[in-house]
PDB file of C-alpha atoms and ligand atoms in Angstrom:
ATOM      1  CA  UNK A  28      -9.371 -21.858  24.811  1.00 90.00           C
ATOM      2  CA  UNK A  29     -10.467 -22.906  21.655  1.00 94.00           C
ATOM      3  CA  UNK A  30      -9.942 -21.802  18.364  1.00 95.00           C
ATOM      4  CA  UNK A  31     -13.570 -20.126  17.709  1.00 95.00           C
ATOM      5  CA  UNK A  32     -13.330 -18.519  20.589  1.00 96.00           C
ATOM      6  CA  UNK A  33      -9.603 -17.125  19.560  1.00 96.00           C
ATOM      7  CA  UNK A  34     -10.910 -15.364  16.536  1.00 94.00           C
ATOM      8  CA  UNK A  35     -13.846 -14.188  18.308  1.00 95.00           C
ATOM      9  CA  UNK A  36     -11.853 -11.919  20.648  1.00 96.00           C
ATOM     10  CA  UNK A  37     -10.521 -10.933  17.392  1.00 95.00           C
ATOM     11  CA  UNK A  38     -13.245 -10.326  15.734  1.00 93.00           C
ATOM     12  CA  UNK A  39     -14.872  -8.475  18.381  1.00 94.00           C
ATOM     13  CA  UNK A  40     -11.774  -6.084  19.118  1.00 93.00           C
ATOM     14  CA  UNK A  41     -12.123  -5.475  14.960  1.00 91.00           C
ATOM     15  CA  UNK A  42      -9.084  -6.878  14.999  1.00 93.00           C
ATOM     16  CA  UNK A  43      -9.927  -9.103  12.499  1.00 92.00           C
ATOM     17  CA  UNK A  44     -11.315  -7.093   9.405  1.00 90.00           C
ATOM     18  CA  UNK A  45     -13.364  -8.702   6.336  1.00 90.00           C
ATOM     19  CA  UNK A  46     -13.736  -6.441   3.096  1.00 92.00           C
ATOM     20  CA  UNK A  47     -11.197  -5.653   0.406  1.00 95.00           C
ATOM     21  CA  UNK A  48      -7.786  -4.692   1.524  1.00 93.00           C
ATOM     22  CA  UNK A  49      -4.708  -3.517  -0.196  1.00 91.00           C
ATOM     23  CA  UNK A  50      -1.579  -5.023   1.972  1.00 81.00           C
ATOM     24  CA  UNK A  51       1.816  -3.162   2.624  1.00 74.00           C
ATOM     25  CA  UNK A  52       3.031  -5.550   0.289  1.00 77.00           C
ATOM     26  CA  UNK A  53       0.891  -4.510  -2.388  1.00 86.00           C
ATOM     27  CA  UNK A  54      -1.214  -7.586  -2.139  1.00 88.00           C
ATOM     28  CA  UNK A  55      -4.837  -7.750  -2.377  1.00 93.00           C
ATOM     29  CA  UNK A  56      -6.894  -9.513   0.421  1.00 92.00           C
ATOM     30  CA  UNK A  57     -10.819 -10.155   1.903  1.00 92.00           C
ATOM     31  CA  UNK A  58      -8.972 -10.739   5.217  1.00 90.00           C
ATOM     32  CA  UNK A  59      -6.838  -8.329   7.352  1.00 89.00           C
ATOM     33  CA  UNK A  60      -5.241  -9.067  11.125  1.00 90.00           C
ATOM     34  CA  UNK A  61      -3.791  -6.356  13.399  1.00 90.00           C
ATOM     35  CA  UNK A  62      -2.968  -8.117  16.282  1.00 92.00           C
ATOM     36  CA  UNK A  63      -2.103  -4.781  18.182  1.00 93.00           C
ATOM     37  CA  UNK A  64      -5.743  -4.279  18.595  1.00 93.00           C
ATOM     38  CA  UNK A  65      -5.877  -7.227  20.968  1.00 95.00           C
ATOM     39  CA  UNK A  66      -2.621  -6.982  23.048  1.00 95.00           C
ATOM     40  CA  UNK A  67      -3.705  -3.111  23.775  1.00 95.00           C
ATOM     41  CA  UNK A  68      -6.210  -4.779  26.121  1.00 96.00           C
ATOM     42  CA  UNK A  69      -3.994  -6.532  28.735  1.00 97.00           C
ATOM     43  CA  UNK A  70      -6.381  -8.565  30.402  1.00 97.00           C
ATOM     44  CA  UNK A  71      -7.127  -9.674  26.944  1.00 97.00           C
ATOM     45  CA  UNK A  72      -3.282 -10.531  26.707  1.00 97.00           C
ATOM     46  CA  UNK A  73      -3.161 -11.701  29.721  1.00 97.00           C
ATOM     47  CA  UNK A  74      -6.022 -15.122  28.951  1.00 97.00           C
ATOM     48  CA  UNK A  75      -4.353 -15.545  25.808  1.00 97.00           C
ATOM     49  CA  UNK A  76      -0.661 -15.660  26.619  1.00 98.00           C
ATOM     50  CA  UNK A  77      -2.002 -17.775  29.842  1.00 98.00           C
ATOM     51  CA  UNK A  78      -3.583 -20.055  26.963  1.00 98.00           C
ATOM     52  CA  UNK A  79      -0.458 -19.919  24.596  1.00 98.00           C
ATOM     53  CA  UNK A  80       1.573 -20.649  27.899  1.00 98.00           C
ATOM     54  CA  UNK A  81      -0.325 -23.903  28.684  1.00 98.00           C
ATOM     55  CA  UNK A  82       0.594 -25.256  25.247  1.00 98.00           C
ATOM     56  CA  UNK A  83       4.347 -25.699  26.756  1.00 98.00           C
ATOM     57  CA  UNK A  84       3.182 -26.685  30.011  1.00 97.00           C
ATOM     58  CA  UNK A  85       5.506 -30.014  30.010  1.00 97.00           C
ATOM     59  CA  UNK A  86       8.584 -28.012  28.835  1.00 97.00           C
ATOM     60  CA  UNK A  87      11.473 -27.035  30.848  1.00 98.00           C
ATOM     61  CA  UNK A  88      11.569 -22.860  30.256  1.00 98.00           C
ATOM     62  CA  UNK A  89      14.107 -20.194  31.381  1.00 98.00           C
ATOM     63  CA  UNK A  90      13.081 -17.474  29.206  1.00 98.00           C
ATOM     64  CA  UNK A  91      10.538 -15.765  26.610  1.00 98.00           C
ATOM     65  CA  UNK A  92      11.597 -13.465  23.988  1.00 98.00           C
ATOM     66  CA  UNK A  93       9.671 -12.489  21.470  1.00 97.00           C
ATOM     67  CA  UNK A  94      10.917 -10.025  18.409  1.00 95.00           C
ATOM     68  CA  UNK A  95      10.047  -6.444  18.243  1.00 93.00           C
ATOM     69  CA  UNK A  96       7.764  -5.107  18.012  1.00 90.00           C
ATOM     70  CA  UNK A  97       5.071  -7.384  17.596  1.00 88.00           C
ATOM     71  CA  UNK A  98       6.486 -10.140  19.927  1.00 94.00           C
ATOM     72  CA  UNK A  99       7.366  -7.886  22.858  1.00 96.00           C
ATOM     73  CA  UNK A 100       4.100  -7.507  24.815  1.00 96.00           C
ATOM     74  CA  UNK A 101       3.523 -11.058  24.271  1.00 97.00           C
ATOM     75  CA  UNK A 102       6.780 -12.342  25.201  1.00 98.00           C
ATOM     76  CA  UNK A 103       6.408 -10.329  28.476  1.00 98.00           C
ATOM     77  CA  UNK A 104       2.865 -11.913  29.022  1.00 98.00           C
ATOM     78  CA  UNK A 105       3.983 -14.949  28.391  1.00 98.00           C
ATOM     79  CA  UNK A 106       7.008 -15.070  30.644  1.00 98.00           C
ATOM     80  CA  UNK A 107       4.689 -13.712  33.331  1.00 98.00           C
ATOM     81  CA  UNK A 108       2.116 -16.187  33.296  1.00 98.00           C
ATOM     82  CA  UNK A 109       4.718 -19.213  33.363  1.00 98.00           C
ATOM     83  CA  UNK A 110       7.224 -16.380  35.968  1.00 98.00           C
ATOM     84  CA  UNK A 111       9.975 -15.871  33.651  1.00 98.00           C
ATOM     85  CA  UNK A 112      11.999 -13.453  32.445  1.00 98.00           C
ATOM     86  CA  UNK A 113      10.607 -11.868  28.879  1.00 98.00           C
ATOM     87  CA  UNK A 114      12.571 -10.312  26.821  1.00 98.00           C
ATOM     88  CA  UNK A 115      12.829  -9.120  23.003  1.00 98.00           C
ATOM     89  CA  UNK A 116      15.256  -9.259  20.030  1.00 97.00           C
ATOM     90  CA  UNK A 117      14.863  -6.230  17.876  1.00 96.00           C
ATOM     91  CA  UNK A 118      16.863  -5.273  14.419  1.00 94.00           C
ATOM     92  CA  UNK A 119      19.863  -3.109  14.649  1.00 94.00           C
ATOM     93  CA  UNK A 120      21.413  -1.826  11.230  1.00 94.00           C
ATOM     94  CA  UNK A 121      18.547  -4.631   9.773  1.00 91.00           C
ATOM     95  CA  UNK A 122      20.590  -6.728  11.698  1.00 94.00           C
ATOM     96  CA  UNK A 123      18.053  -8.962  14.597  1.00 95.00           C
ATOM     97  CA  UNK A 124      20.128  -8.611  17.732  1.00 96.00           C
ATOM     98  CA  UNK A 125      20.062  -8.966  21.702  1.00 97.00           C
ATOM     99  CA  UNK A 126      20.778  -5.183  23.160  1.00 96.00           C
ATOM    100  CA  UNK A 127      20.012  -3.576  26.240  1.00 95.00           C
ATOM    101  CA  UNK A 128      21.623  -5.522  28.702  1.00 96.00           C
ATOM    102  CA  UNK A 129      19.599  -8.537  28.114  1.00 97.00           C
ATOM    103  CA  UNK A 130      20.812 -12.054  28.007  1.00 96.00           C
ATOM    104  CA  UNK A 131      20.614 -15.378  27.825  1.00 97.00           C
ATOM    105  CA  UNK A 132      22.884 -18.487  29.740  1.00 96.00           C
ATOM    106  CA  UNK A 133      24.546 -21.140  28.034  1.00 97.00           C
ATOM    107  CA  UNK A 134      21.851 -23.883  27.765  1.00 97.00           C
ATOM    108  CA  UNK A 135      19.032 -21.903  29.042  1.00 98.00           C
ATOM    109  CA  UNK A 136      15.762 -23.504  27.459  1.00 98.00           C
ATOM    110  CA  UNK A 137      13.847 -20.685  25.648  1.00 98.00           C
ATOM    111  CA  UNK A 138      10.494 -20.022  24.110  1.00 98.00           C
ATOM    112  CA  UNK A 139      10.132 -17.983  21.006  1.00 98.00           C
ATOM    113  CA  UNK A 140       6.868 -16.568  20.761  1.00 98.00           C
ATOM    114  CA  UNK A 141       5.702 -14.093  18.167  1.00 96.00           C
ATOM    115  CA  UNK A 142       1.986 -12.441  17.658  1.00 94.00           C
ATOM    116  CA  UNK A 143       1.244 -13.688  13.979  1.00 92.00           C
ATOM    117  CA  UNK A 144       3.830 -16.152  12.265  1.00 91.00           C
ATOM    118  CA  UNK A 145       3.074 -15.394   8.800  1.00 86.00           C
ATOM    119  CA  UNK A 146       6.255 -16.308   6.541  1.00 86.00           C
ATOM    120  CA  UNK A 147       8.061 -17.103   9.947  1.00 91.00           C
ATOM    121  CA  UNK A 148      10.983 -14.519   9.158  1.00 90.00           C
ATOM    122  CA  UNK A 149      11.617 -12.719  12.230  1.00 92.00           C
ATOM    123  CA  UNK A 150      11.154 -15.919  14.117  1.00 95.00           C
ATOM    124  CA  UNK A 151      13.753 -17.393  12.325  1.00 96.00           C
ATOM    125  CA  UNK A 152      16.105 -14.655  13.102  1.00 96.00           C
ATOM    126  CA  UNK A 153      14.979 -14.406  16.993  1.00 97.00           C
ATOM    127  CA  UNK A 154      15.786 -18.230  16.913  1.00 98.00           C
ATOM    128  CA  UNK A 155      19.036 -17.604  15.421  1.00 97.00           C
ATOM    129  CA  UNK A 156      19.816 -14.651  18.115  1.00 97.00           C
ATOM    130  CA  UNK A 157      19.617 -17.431  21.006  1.00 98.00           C
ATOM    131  CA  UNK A 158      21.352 -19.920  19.060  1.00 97.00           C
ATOM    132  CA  UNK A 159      24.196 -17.723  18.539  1.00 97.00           C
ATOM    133  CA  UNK A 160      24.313 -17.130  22.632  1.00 97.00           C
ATOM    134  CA  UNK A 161      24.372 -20.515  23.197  1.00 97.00           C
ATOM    135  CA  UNK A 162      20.746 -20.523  24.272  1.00 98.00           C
ATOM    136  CA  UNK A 163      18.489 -23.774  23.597  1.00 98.00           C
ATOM    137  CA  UNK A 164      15.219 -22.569  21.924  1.00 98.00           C
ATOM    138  CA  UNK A 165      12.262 -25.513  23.068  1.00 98.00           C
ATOM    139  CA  UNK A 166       9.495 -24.141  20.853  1.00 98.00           C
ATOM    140  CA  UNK A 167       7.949 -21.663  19.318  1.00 98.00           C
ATOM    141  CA  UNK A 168       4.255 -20.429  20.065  1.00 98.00           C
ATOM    142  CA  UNK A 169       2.079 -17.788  18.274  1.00 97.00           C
ATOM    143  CA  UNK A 170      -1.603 -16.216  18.902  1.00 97.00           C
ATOM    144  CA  UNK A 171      -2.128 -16.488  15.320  1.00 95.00           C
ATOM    145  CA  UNK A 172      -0.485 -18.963  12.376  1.00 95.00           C
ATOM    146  CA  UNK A 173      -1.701 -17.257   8.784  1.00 90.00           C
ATOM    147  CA  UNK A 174       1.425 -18.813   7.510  1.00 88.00           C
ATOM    148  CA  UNK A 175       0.117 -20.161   4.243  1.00 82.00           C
ATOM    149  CA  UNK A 176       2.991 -23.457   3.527  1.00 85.00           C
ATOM    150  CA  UNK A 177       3.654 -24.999   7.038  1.00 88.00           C
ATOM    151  CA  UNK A 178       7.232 -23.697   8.921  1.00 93.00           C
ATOM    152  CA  UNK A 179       9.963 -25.344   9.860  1.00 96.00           C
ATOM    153  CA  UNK A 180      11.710 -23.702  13.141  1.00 97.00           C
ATOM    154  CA  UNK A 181      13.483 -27.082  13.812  1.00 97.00           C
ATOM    155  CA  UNK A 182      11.595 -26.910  16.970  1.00 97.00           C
ATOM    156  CA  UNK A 183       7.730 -27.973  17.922  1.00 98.00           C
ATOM    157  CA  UNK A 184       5.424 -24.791  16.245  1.00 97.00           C
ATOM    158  CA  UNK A 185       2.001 -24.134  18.734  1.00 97.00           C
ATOM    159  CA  UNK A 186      -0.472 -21.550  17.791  1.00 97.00           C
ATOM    160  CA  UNK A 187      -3.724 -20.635  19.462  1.00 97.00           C
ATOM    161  CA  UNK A 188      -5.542 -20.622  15.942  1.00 96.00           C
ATOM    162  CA  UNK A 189      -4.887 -21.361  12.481  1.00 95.00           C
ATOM    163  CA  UNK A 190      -6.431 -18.469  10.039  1.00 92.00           C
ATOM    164  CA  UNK A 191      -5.679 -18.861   5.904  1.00 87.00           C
ATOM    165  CA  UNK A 192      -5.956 -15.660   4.429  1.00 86.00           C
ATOM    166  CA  UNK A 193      -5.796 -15.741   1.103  1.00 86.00           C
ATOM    167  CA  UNK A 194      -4.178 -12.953  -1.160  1.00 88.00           C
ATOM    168  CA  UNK A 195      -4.004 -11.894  -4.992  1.00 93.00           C
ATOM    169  CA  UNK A 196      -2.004 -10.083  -6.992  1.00 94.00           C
ATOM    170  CA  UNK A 197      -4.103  -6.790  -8.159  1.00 93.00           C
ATOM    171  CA  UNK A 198      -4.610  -8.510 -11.769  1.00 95.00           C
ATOM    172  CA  UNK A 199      -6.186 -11.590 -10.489  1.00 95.00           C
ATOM    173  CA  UNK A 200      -8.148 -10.108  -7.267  1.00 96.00           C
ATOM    174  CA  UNK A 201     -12.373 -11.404  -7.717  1.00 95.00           C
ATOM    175  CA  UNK A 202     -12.791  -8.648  -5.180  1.00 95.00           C
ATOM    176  CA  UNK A 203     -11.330  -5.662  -7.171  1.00 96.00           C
ATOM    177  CA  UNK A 204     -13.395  -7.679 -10.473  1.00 96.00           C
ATOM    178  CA  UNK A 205     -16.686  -7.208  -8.672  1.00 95.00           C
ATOM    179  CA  UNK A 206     -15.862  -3.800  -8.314  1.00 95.00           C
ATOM    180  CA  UNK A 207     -15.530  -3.914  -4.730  1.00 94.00           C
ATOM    181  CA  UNK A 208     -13.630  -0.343  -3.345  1.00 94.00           C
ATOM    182  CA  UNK A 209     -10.095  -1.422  -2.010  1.00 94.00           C
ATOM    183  CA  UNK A 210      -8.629   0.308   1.398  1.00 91.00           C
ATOM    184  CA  UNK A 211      -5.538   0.321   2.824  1.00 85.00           C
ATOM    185  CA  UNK A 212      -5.442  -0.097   6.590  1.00 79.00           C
ATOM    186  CA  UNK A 213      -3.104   1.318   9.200  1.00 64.00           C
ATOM    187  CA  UNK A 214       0.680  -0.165   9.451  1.00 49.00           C
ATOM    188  CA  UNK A 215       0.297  -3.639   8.434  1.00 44.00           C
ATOM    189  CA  UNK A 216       2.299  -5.710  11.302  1.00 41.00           C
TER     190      UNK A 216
HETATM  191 ZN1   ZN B  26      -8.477  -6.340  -5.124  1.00 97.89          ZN
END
């Protein structure tokens, strides 16, 4: 699957939205991604965690987890198409933790997958969850990297597409200069 045809499925799904949008972070953008809008179609999910899955074809792998909430469907894709378990971290008390039974063997290889790395946070924290168990994360894949410096997981980073969205602050935005109305969109991811 290439790249084109990533953002296609995204653009088709609206998924991908181009106009003049005010971020949950206040930020101003032309560009705005809810990757929800894909993964609610699971064949959809299905060709692209089968895609994201073939990027670690060569690797050894016990387990996916993804963080919640956007990396839970697509951990569970994932770990389907390569017939693994798939499981999630999610935050307790802000805290990114393993609950509900779930676990993970000493020295179990492990895939980290997310929906869209964008500063890499939650990743982090996922990748610090199997650490902590003893677990041996092998790489980290993503349907979408709008990171905009490259990451550093400590482990090899595969994504099914690249996409740079820029952003302004309000003062500098050309869009909200030519006058262009600003909306908000739906929980930003
Ligand atoms: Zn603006």
């Amino acid at each position: 699957m290439t790249e084109k045809e990533v953002l296609d499925i995204f653009t088709r799904h609206n998924a991908l939205l181009t106009g003049h949008f005010r971020l949950s972070s206040g930020l101003h953008s032309e560009k705005y991604l809810q990757c929800a809008l894909i993964l609610q179609h699971p064949d959809v999910a299905a060709k692209l965690s089968k895609a994201l899955s073939a990027k670690f074809s060569k690797d050894e792998i016990g387990v996916v987890i993804g963080p919640a909430l956007g990396g839970i469907t697509l951990a569970y894709e994932v770990a389907r198409a390569i017939g693994v378990r798939g499981l999630f971290t999610e935050r307790q008390d802000g805290k990114m933790v393993l609950r509900r039974g779930f676990s993970i063997e000493k020295g179990e290889e492990v895939l980290v997958v997310e929906d869209v790395v964008t500063t890499g946070g939650s990743t982090k924290e996922a990748i610090g969850v199997v650490n902590a168990l003893g677990g041996k994360v092998i790489g980290v894949g993503s349907i979408i990297d709008r990171s905009s410096e490259k990451i550093d997981f400590g482990v090899p980073f595969k994504s099914l597409a690249v996409l740079k969205v820029q952003t302004f602050e309000e003062k500098d935005c050309p869009l909200c200069k030519k006058n262009i109305p600003v909306t908000k969109p739906g929980s930003r991811r």
